[in-house]
Tab-separated table of C-alpha atoms (C1' of nucleotides) in Angstrom:
chain	number	residue	atom	x	y	z
A	7	MET	CA	28.392	4.856	-24.339
A	8	PRO	CA	25.339	2.989	-23.124
A	9	THR	CA	26.753	-0.500	-23.037
A	10	THR	CA	30.151	-1.379	-24.317
A	11	LYS	CA	31.086	-3.601	-27.215
A	12	GLU	CA	29.166	-6.926	-27.093
A	13	GLU	CA	26.747	-4.741	-29.063
A	14	GLY	CA	23.249	-3.659	-28.026
A	15	SER	CA	22.823	-5.222	-24.611
A	16	THR	CA	20.965	-8.459	-24.510
A	17	PRO	CA	22.359	-11.523	-22.773
A	18	ALA	CA	21.222	-12.208	-19.215
A	19	ILE	CA	23.559	-10.203	-17.033
A	20	ARG	CA	23.565	-11.321	-13.420
A	21	MET	CA	23.094	-8.706	-10.702
A	22	ASN	CA	25.934	-8.311	-8.247
A	23	ASP	CA	25.509	-8.008	-4.488
A	24	LEU	CA	25.566	-4.245	-4.388
A	25	GLU	CA	22.947	-3.932	-7.092
A	26	ARG	CA	20.765	-6.536	-5.449
A	27	GLN	CA	20.839	-4.761	-2.108
A	28	VAL	CA	20.270	-1.313	-3.502
A	29	VAL	CA	17.312	-2.609	-5.459
A	30	ASP	CA	16.063	-4.161	-2.260
A	31	VAL	CA	16.197	-0.851	-0.423
A	32	PHE	CA	14.127	0.795	-3.122
A	33	VAL	CA	11.645	-2.061	-3.281
A	34	ASP	CA	10.964	-1.541	0.418
A	35	GLY	CA	10.816	2.187	-0.132
A	36	VAL	CA	8.183	2.153	-2.813
A	37	LYS	CA	6.167	-0.475	-0.952
A	38	VAL	CA	5.841	1.940	1.944
A	39	LEU	CA	4.570	4.502	-0.520
A	40	GLY	CA	2.067	1.998	-1.838
A	41	MET	CA	3.676	1.394	-5.203
A	42	PRO	CA	4.387	-1.945	-6.868
A	43	ARG	CA	7.661	-3.718	-6.341
A	44	SER	CA	8.649	-3.513	-9.999
A	45	ILE	CA	8.791	0.267	-9.758
A	46	GLY	CA	11.275	-0.015	-6.936
A	47	GLU	CA	13.308	-2.590	-8.808
A	48	ILE	CA	13.571	-0.488	-11.911
A	49	TYR	CA	14.333	2.771	-10.172
A	50	GLY	CA	16.824	1.046	-7.868
A	51	MET	CA	18.633	-0.557	-10.780
A	52	LEU	CA	18.865	2.742	-12.626
A	53	PHE	CA	19.941	4.521	-9.455
A	54	ILE	CA	22.965	2.308	-8.991
A	55	ALA	CA	23.843	1.896	-12.649
A	56	PRO	CA	26.831	4.001	-13.744
A	57	GLU	CA	25.545	4.006	-17.315
A	58	PRO	CA	22.054	4.507	-18.721
A	59	LEU	CA	20.123	1.295	-19.280
A	60	SER	CA	17.667	0.236	-21.950
A	61	LEU	CA	14.357	-1.486	-21.416
A	62	ASP	CA	15.960	-4.763	-22.416
A	63	ASP	CA	18.814	-4.228	-19.970
A	64	LEU	CA	16.259	-3.921	-17.202
A	65	VAL	CA	14.375	-6.993	-18.369
A	66	ASN	CA	17.593	-9.003	-18.347
A	67	ARG	CA	19.146	-7.769	-15.153
A	68	LEU	CA	15.997	-7.789	-13.054
A	69	SER	CA	14.426	-10.837	-14.685
A	70	ILE	CA	11.120	-9.104	-15.152
A	71	SER	CA	8.844	-9.164	-18.160
A	72	LYS	CA	8.933	-6.667	-20.971
A	73	GLY	CA	5.416	-5.656	-19.969
A	74	SER	CA	6.418	-4.858	-16.407
A	75	ALA	CA	9.455	-2.941	-17.526
A	76	SER	CA	7.475	-0.918	-20.024
A	77	GLN	CA	4.725	-0.014	-17.591
A	78	GLY	CA	7.140	0.635	-14.782
A	79	LEU	CA	9.184	2.985	-16.931
A	80	ARG	CA	6.046	4.803	-17.949
A	81	THR	CA	5.043	5.366	-14.337
A	82	LEU	CA	8.540	6.522	-13.461
A	83	ARG	CA	8.523	8.880	-16.422
A	84	ASP	CA	5.186	10.300	-15.272
A	85	LEU	CA	6.670	10.803	-11.836
A	86	GLY	CA	9.662	12.532	-13.356
A	87	ALA	CA	11.914	9.964	-11.711
A	88	VAL	CA	13.783	8.892	-14.826
A	89	LYS	CA	15.373	10.708	-17.726
A	90	GLU	CA	15.524	9.404	-21.270
A	91	THR	CA	18.873	9.555	-22.957
A	92	GLU	CA	18.872	9.664	-26.714
A	93	VAL	CA	22.072	8.160	-28.053
A	94	LYS	CA	23.108	9.461	-31.462
A	95	GLY	CA	22.750	6.839	-34.173
A	96	VAL	CA	20.985	4.322	-31.921
A	97	ARG	CA	17.257	3.771	-32.005
A	98	ARG	CA	16.936	2.240	-28.616
A	99	THR	CA	16.053	4.542	-25.721
A	100	TYR	CA	18.262	4.554	-22.659
A	101	TYR	CA	17.124	5.595	-19.215
A	102	GLU	CA	18.850	6.945	-16.169
A	103	ALA	CA	17.565	7.756	-12.706
A	104	ASP	CA	16.783	11.337	-11.853
A	105	VAL	CA	18.316	11.696	-8.426
A	106	GLU	CA	17.033	15.118	-7.436
A	107	LEU	CA	14.994	14.490	-4.337
A	108	LYS	CA	13.032	17.645	-5.015
A	109	ARG	CA	11.754	16.316	-8.314
A	110	LEU	CA	10.981	12.890	-6.871
A	111	VAL	CA	8.961	14.315	-4.023
A	112	GLY	CA	7.189	16.718	-6.317
A	113	GLY	CA	6.284	13.991	-8.765
A	114	PHE	CA	5.002	11.717	-6.068
A	115	ILE	CA	2.847	14.406	-4.573
A	116	ARG	CA	1.483	15.444	-7.939
A	117	GLU	CA	0.746	11.940	-9.219
A	118	GLN	CA	-0.142	9.980	-6.124
A	119	VAL	CA	-1.082	12.261	-3.258
A	120	ARG	CA	-3.011	15.158	-4.744
A	121	PRO	CA	-5.469	13.035	-6.728
A	122	HIS	CA	-6.432	11.117	-3.603
A	123	LEU	CA	-6.755	14.246	-1.503
A	124	GLU	CA	-8.915	15.931	-4.098
A	125	ASN	CA	-11.131	12.903	-4.406
A	126	GLY	CA	-11.443	12.859	-0.644
A	127	GLN	CA	-12.438	16.509	-0.457
A	128	LEU	CA	-15.123	15.808	-3.024
A	129	LYS	CA	-16.555	12.993	-0.975
A	130	VAL	CA	-16.482	15.055	2.194
A	131	GLY	CA	-18.340	17.760	0.341
A	132	ASN	CA	-21.170	15.334	-0.349
A	133	LEU	CA	-21.332	14.434	3.316
A	134	LEU	CA	-22.616	17.860	4.238
A	135	GLU	CA	-25.841	17.265	2.329
A	136	LEU	CA	-26.455	13.993	4.109
A	137	VAL	CA	-25.953	15.644	7.472
A	138	GLY	CA	-28.610	18.169	6.548
A	139	GLU	CA	-31.180	15.377	6.357
A	140	GLU	CA	-30.737	14.418	9.993
A	141	GLU	CA	-33.803	15.417	12.008
A	142	ASP	CA	-32.676	15.045	15.618
A	143	PRO	CA	-30.944	18.366	16.343
A	144	GLU	CA	-28.497	16.967	18.847
A	145	LEU	CA	-27.371	14.184	16.576
A	146	ARG	CA	-27.157	16.642	13.744
A	147	LYS	CA	-24.888	18.861	15.758
A	148	PHE	CA	-22.617	15.907	16.415
A	149	TYR	CA	-22.480	14.960	12.754
A	150	ASP	CA	-21.771	18.543	11.798
A	151	GLU	CA	-18.822	18.654	14.112
A	152	ARG	CA	-17.384	15.449	12.783
A	153	VAL	CA	-17.723	16.388	9.144
A	154	GLU	CA	-16.255	19.785	9.946
A	155	LYS	CA	-13.310	18.023	11.532
A	156	LEU	CA	-12.843	15.890	8.457
A	157	GLU	CA	-12.755	18.997	6.315
A	158	ILE	CA	-10.137	20.558	8.520
A	159	TRP	CA	-8.001	17.457	8.275
A	160	MET	CA	-8.207	17.478	4.505
A	161	ARG	CA	-7.351	21.144	4.320
A	162	ARG	CA	-4.400	20.628	6.578
A	163	GLY	CA	-3.258	17.752	4.420
A	164	ARG	CA	-3.189	19.997	1.391
A	165	MET	CA	-1.303	22.686	3.234
A	166	VAL	CA	1.415	20.328	4.312
A	167	LEU	CA	2.344	19.293	0.802
A	168	PRO	CA	4.117	22.470	-0.303
A	169	LEU	CA	5.908	22.557	3.010
A	170	LEU	CA	7.087	18.996	2.510
A	171	GLN	CA	8.349	19.866	-0.917
A	172	LYS	CA	10.224	22.807	0.436
A	173	VAL	CA	11.846	20.927	3.278
A	174	LEU	CA	12.783	17.837	1.291
A	175	GLY	CA	13.745	19.671	-1.842
A	176	GLN	CA	17.513	20.153	-1.894
B	30	MET	CA	-25.008	4.534	27.854
B	31	PRO	CA	-23.325	2.512	25.154
B	32	THR	CA	-26.356	1.195	23.353
B	33	THR	CA	-29.892	1.873	24.410
B	34	LYS	CA	-32.471	-0.576	25.679
B	35	GLU	CA	-32.742	-3.688	23.440
B	36	GLU	CA	-29.871	-4.719	25.758
B	37	GLY	CA	-26.245	-5.458	24.819
B	38	SER	CA	-26.166	-4.746	21.089
B	39	THR	CA	-26.430	-7.723	18.844
B	40	PRO	CA	-28.917	-7.855	15.982
B	41	ALA	CA	-27.696	-6.845	12.537
B	42	ILE	CA	-28.066	-3.076	12.411
B	43	ARG	CA	-28.025	-1.658	8.881
B	44	MET	CA	-25.686	1.216	8.110
B	45	ASN	CA	-27.291	4.434	6.960
B	46	ASP	CA	-26.064	6.552	4.055
B	47	LEU	CA	-24.011	8.910	6.139
B	48	GLU	CA	-22.222	6.118	7.926
B	49	ARG	CA	-21.582	4.287	4.711
B	50	GLN	CA	-20.025	7.317	3.069
B	51	VAL	CA	-17.925	8.299	6.051
B	52	VAL	CA	-16.613	4.763	6.271
B	53	ASP	CA	-15.860	4.977	2.581
B	54	VAL	CA	-13.778	8.116	3.044
B	55	PHE	CA	-11.710	6.439	5.706
B	56	VAL	CA	-11.301	3.253	3.712
B	57	ASP	CA	-9.783	5.325	0.935
B	58	GLY	CA	-7.713	7.201	3.454
B	59	VAL	CA	-6.083	4.191	5.040
B	60	LYS	CA	-5.546	2.565	1.656
B	61	VAL	CA	-3.394	5.519	0.665
B	62	LEU	CA	-1.429	4.970	3.840
B	63	GLY	CA	-1.029	1.319	2.941
B	64	MET	CA	-3.305	-0.100	5.602
B	65	PRO	CA	-6.040	-2.706	5.155
B	66	ARG	CA	-9.575	-1.694	4.381
B	67	SER	CA	-10.952	-3.145	7.625
B	68	ILE	CA	-8.940	-0.625	9.610
B	69	GLY	CA	-10.579	2.193	7.702
B	70	GLU	CA	-14.006	0.668	8.128
B	71	ILE	CA	-13.652	0.306	11.861
B	72	TYR	CA	-12.144	3.712	12.478
B	73	GLY	CA	-14.670	5.340	10.167
B	74	MET	CA	-17.574	3.678	11.933
B	75	LEU	CA	-16.291	4.762	15.323
B	76	PHE	CA	-15.569	8.253	14.031
B	77	ILE	CA	-19.159	8.843	13.016
B	78	ALA	CA	-20.804	6.946	15.872
B	79	PRO	CA	-22.261	9.255	18.541
B	80	GLU	CA	-21.914	6.485	21.136
B	81	PRO	CA	-19.060	4.068	21.832
B	82	LEU	CA	-19.383	0.728	20.055
B	83	SER	CA	-18.463	-2.784	21.084
B	84	LEU	CA	-16.627	-5.335	19.010
B	85	ASP	CA	-19.921	-7.024	18.261
B	86	ASP	CA	-21.479	-3.744	17.197
B	87	LEU	CA	-18.707	-3.368	14.640
B	88	VAL	CA	-19.083	-6.939	13.438
B	89	ASN	CA	-22.807	-6.381	12.935
B	90	ARG	CA	-22.780	-2.946	11.392
B	91	LEU	CA	-19.837	-3.479	9.094
B	92	SER	CA	-20.541	-7.138	8.320
B	93	ILE	CA	-16.982	-8.163	9.008
B	94	SER	CA	-15.750	-11.175	10.927
B	95	LYS	CA	-14.978	-11.205	14.609
B	96	GLY	CA	-11.379	-11.943	13.686
B	97	SER	CA	-11.079	-8.849	11.502
B	98	ALA	CA	-12.714	-6.664	14.080
B	99	SER	CA	-10.461	-7.950	16.839
B	100	GLN	CA	-7.267	-7.516	14.859
B	101	GLY	CA	-8.354	-4.175	13.475
B	102	LEU	CA	-9.133	-2.865	16.935
B	103	ARG	CA	-5.767	-4.057	18.172
B	104	THR	CA	-3.967	-2.182	15.400
B	105	LEU	CA	-5.995	0.934	16.067
B	106	ARG	CA	-5.242	0.664	19.768
B	107	ASP	CA	-1.529	0.362	19.000
B	108	LEU	CA	-1.807	3.459	16.848
B	109	GLY	CA	-3.568	5.273	19.642
B	110	ALA	CA	-6.488	5.911	17.313
B	111	VAL	CA	-9.103	4.386	19.545
B	112	LYS	CA	-10.019	4.763	23.198
B	113	GLU	CA	-11.540	2.026	25.328
B	114	THR	CA	-14.497	2.978	27.441
B	115	GLU	CA	-15.137	0.870	30.500
B	116	VAL	CA	-18.818	0.941	31.351
B	117	LYS	CA	-19.582	0.315	34.984
B	118	GLY	CA	-21.278	-3.022	35.602
B	119	VAL	CA	-20.803	-4.214	32.017
B	120	ARG	CA	-18.072	-6.648	31.030
B	121	ARG	CA	-18.006	-5.812	27.395
B	122	THR	CA	-15.491	-3.211	26.219
B	123	TYR	CA	-16.703	-0.236	24.249
B	124	TYR	CA	-14.564	1.767	21.851
B	125	GLU	CA	-14.626	5.278	20.539
B	126	ALA	CA	-12.479	7.057	17.986
B	127	ASP	CA	-9.724	9.302	19.195
B	128	VAL	CA	-10.122	12.332	16.985
B	129	GLU	CA	-7.013	14.272	17.892
B	130	LEU	CA	-5.085	14.559	14.669
B	131	LYS	CA	-1.889	15.017	16.629
B	132	ARG	CA	-2.216	11.625	18.222
B	133	LEU	CA	-3.208	9.941	14.977
B	134	VAL	CA	-0.242	11.339	13.113
B	135	GLY	CA	2.080	10.503	15.971
B	136	GLY	CA	0.845	6.944	16.172
B	137	PHE	CA	1.147	6.417	12.473
B	138	ILE	CA	4.676	7.725	12.389
B	139	ARG	CA	5.693	5.671	15.379
B	140	GLU	CA	4.109	2.413	14.250
B	141	GLN	CA	4.363	2.523	10.495
B	142	VAL	CA	6.923	5.028	9.352
B	143	ARG	CA	9.792	4.876	11.821
B	144	PRO	CA	10.227	1.106	11.711
B	145	HIS	CA	10.575	1.212	7.948
B	146	LEU	CA	12.980	4.129	8.015
B	147	GLU	CA	15.141	2.468	10.629
B	148	ASN	CA	15.192	-0.762	8.715
B	149	GLY	CA	16.183	1.200	5.644
B	150	GLN	CA	19.033	2.945	7.387
B	151	LEU	CA	20.322	-0.417	8.526
B	152	LYS	CA	20.327	-1.731	4.998
B	153	VAL	CA	22.044	1.355	3.683
B	154	GLY	CA	24.676	0.924	6.357
B	155	ASN	CA	25.492	-2.507	4.971
B	156	LEU	CA	25.866	-1.040	1.517
B	157	LEU	CA	28.987	0.857	2.502
B	158	GLU	CA	30.896	-2.377	3.052
B	159	LEU	CA	29.934	-3.685	-0.347
B	160	VAL	CA	31.102	-0.483	-1.989
B	161	GLY	CA	34.464	-0.961	-0.294
B	162	GLU	CA	34.962	-4.177	-2.228
B	163	GLU	CA	34.798	-2.451	-5.570
B	164	GLU	CA	38.248	-2.389	-7.235
B	165	ASP	CA	37.822	0.063	-10.081
B	166	PRO	CA	38.413	3.453	-8.439
B	167	GLU	CA	36.187	5.398	-10.776
B	168	LEU	CA	33.289	3.006	-10.333
B	169	ARG	CA	33.884	3.023	-6.620
B	170	LYS	CA	33.663	6.775	-6.523
B	171	PHE	CA	30.331	6.620	-8.304
B	172	TYR	CA	28.970	4.028	-5.907
B	173	ASP	CA	30.171	6.057	-2.957
B	174	GLU	CA	28.300	9.080	-4.187
B	175	ARG	CA	25.097	7.172	-4.681
B	176	VAL	CA	25.173	5.471	-1.307
B	177	GLU	CA	25.994	8.803	0.283
B	178	LYS	CA	22.964	10.265	-1.434
B	179	LEU	CA	20.791	7.475	-0.110
B	180	GLU	CA	21.981	8.198	3.392
B	181	ILE	CA	21.160	11.837	3.027
B	182	TRP	CA	17.672	10.994	1.830
B	183	MET	CA	17.104	8.737	4.810
B	184	ARG	CA	18.384	11.332	7.227
B	185	ARG	CA	16.157	13.937	5.692
B	186	GLY	CA	13.224	11.578	5.970
B	187	ARG	CA	13.794	11.236	9.681
B	188	MET	CA	14.107	14.975	10.117
B	189	VAL	CA	10.820	15.645	8.432
B	190	LEU	CA	8.799	13.516	10.813
B	191	PRO	CA	8.882	15.784	13.861
B	192	LEU	CA	8.143	18.717	11.617
B	193	LEU	CA	5.135	16.903	10.208
B	194	GLN	CA	3.898	16.172	13.698
B	195	LYS	CA	4.286	19.770	14.686
B	196	VAL	CA	2.465	21.141	11.647
B	197	LEU	CA	-0.368	18.631	11.658
B	198	GLY	CA	-0.780	18.455	15.376
B	199	GLN	CA	-3.621	20.754	16.451
C	12	DC	C1'	7.084	-3.005	-49.859
C	13	DA	C1'	8.698	-6.797	-46.649
C	14	DT	C1'	11.360	-7.459	-42.696
C	15	DC	C1'	12.985	-6.585	-38.450
C	16	DA	C1'	13.686	-4.184	-34.061
C	17	DA	C1'	11.737	-1.579	-30.091
C	18	DG	C1'	8.149	-0.738	-27.300
C	19	DT	C1'	3.078	-0.869	-25.844
C	20	DT	C1'	-1.283	-3.006	-24.631
C	21	DC	C1'	-4.215	-5.891	-22.342
C	22	DA	C1'	-6.522	-10.554	-21.319
C	23	DT	C1'	-4.977	-14.055	-18.365
C	24	DT	C1'	-2.454	-15.784	-14.436
C	25	DT	C1'	-0.043	-15.399	-10.130
C	26	DC	C1'	0.625	-14.220	-5.553
C	27	DA	C1'	0.976	-11.423	-1.232
C	28	DG	C1'	-1.738	-9.877	1.946
C	29	DA	C1'	-6.400	-9.468	3.929
C	30	DT	C1'	-10.315	-11.868	5.667
C	31	DT	C1'	-12.654	-15.594	7.586
C	32	DG	C1'	-14.205	-18.798	11.062
C	33	DA	C1'	-13.474	-22.468	14.096
C	34	DA	C1'	-10.793	-23.619	18.022
C	35	DC	C1'	-9.090	-21.708	21.990
C	36	DA	C1'	-8.073	-18.831	26.377
C	37	DG	C1'	-9.640	-16.331	30.222
C	38	DG	C1'	-13.090	-14.554	33.128
C	39	DT	C1'	-17.701	-14.352	35.404
C	40	DC	C1'	-21.680	-15.970	37.599
C	41	DG	C1'	-25.069	-19.147	39.563
D	21	DC	C1'	-17.627	-26.859	39.141
D	22	DG	C1'	-19.882	-26.110	34.619
D	23	DA	C1'	-22.294	-23.258	31.475
D	24	DC	C1'	-21.649	-19.085	29.280
D	25	DC	C1'	-19.897	-14.787	27.499
D	26	DT	C1'	-16.133	-11.919	25.386
D	27	DG	C1'	-12.382	-11.580	22.872
D	28	DT	C1'	-7.909	-13.664	20.607
D	29	DT	C1'	-5.316	-16.619	17.522
D	30	DC	C1'	-4.043	-18.666	13.413
D	31	DA	C1'	-4.463	-22.114	9.464
D	32	DA	C1'	-7.173	-22.074	5.412
D	33	DT	C1'	-9.322	-19.391	1.996
D	34	DC	C1'	-10.246	-15.582	-0.805
D	35	DT	C1'	-9.290	-11.457	-3.504
D	36	DG	C1'	-7.463	-7.469	-5.772
D	37	DA	C1'	-3.466	-5.690	-7.554
D	38	DA	C1'	0.715	-6.798	-10.011
D	39	DA	C1'	3.244	-9.552	-13.372
D	40	DT	C1'	3.299	-12.117	-17.463
D	41	DG	C1'	3.586	-12.881	-22.363
D	42	DA	C1'	1.568	-13.015	-26.795
D	43	DA	C1'	-0.490	-10.039	-30.039
D	44	DC	C1'	-0.179	-5.681	-31.703
D	45	DT	C1'	1.640	-0.844	-33.136
D	46	DT	C1'	5.180	2.025	-34.812
D	47	DG	C1'	8.801	3.153	-37.427
D	48	DA	C1'	13.306	2.323	-39.358
D	49	DT	C1'	16.126	-0.008	-43.115
D	50	DG	C1'	17.420	-2.237	-47.295
DNA sequence: CATCAAGTTCATTTCAGATTGAACAGGTCG
DNA sequence: CGACCTGTTCAATCTGAAATGAACTTGATG
C-alpha cells in the first residue's frame, strides 16, 4: 500500500526531523562523490521511507521541482540505486531505495568512474605522440618518464575498481 | 637552476601542446575528485615541468591570478602533492610536483576524505536519538535497521581507506 | 475522440563555489 | 628608514552546473 487512504498522495507533507537529517547525510555523501544535491535528497528520502514513494511524493516532501525529481530518479535508476514498484491497478510508479551497497558501488563505478578513467587513458595515449616530437633527447627522456608514470597511475586506477567492489560489496 | 638566464622568470611564456594536454588531463582528474580546476592546472604544470617553477611562473604560464596560484599552491602543499625547493641565494620559492602516488593518495584521503567521513559518522550518531523518539514499534524497528545500515556503510568506508593506500601506494 | 493524469524535456534562471585583483603583511637590501 | 620584492588574504565578481517550470509526450479512461 503505497500511501494510505487520503488517496493518491498529493498535499504538501512536511518532513520530520529524522527524515531531514537522513536526507542531509546523503546530500553530503553525494556531494563528496561529485553529484548534485537533489540526487542525495531523493535517495535519502527513499532510504528512510518505510513505504515506496511516487514522483509527486518526492516533489511534495522535498519541495523540489517535478523536473528535478524526474531527472534525479532517472540518474538513480541508471545507477541501479532505486527500484520501481508497480502497484496493481494504479498507474503511478512508486520507487524505493535499493540498499545493497554492492549494487550502489557497482553502479557508481560503472556510470561515473569508468567513463572518466577511459577518457583519461585516451588522452594519455595521445600524449605519447607529442612526446615523440621533442628534439632534445634529455628533455624527451624526462617527458617519457612522466607520461609513463601517468599511464601507470591510470592502469592502477582501473585495477583498484574491482577490488573496491569486492571489499565493499556485502 | 630554476629558470635559465633571462633572470627570475617573468614574461608571459606560452604553453606548448604537451603542457596544455597534460594540464588538461589533470584538470579532468581533479574535477572527478571534486577539486577546483586551478589545482589541476597547477599540479599538471608542475608535473610536466623539467625544472621547479615559482608562483610567478605559474601565473604567467597558466594565465591565472596570483590569488589562485597562491591558494592552489597552499592546498597542494597541504595535500603533500608539491615540494618546495629553496634555491641558495634566491628569495623566491620554487615548487616541484611530488610524483609519489602513495603520498598523493594519502594526502587526499587525509585532507578530503576522512574529514567528510568523520563528519558523517557524527551525524549518523545523532540519528540514533531521533529514532528513539519514534512511538510506533514497527516503524521504529524499520528506522533502527536503516540507521544501523548507514553505520555499517560508514564503518566500511573507513576500513577501505587503508586498503586503498596500500594497493595504490607504490 | 476529448480529457485528464503522469512523467519527460529543455530553455531560462539561480546560486554555490571558484577566480580575480587590490590591499595588505613580512622580509630584504641599499 | 624607505623603496622594493614576494606572497597572502578576502570582498567583489564571475561562471558553470543544477534547479525550475512551462510546454510537450504518452497513454489511459469514459
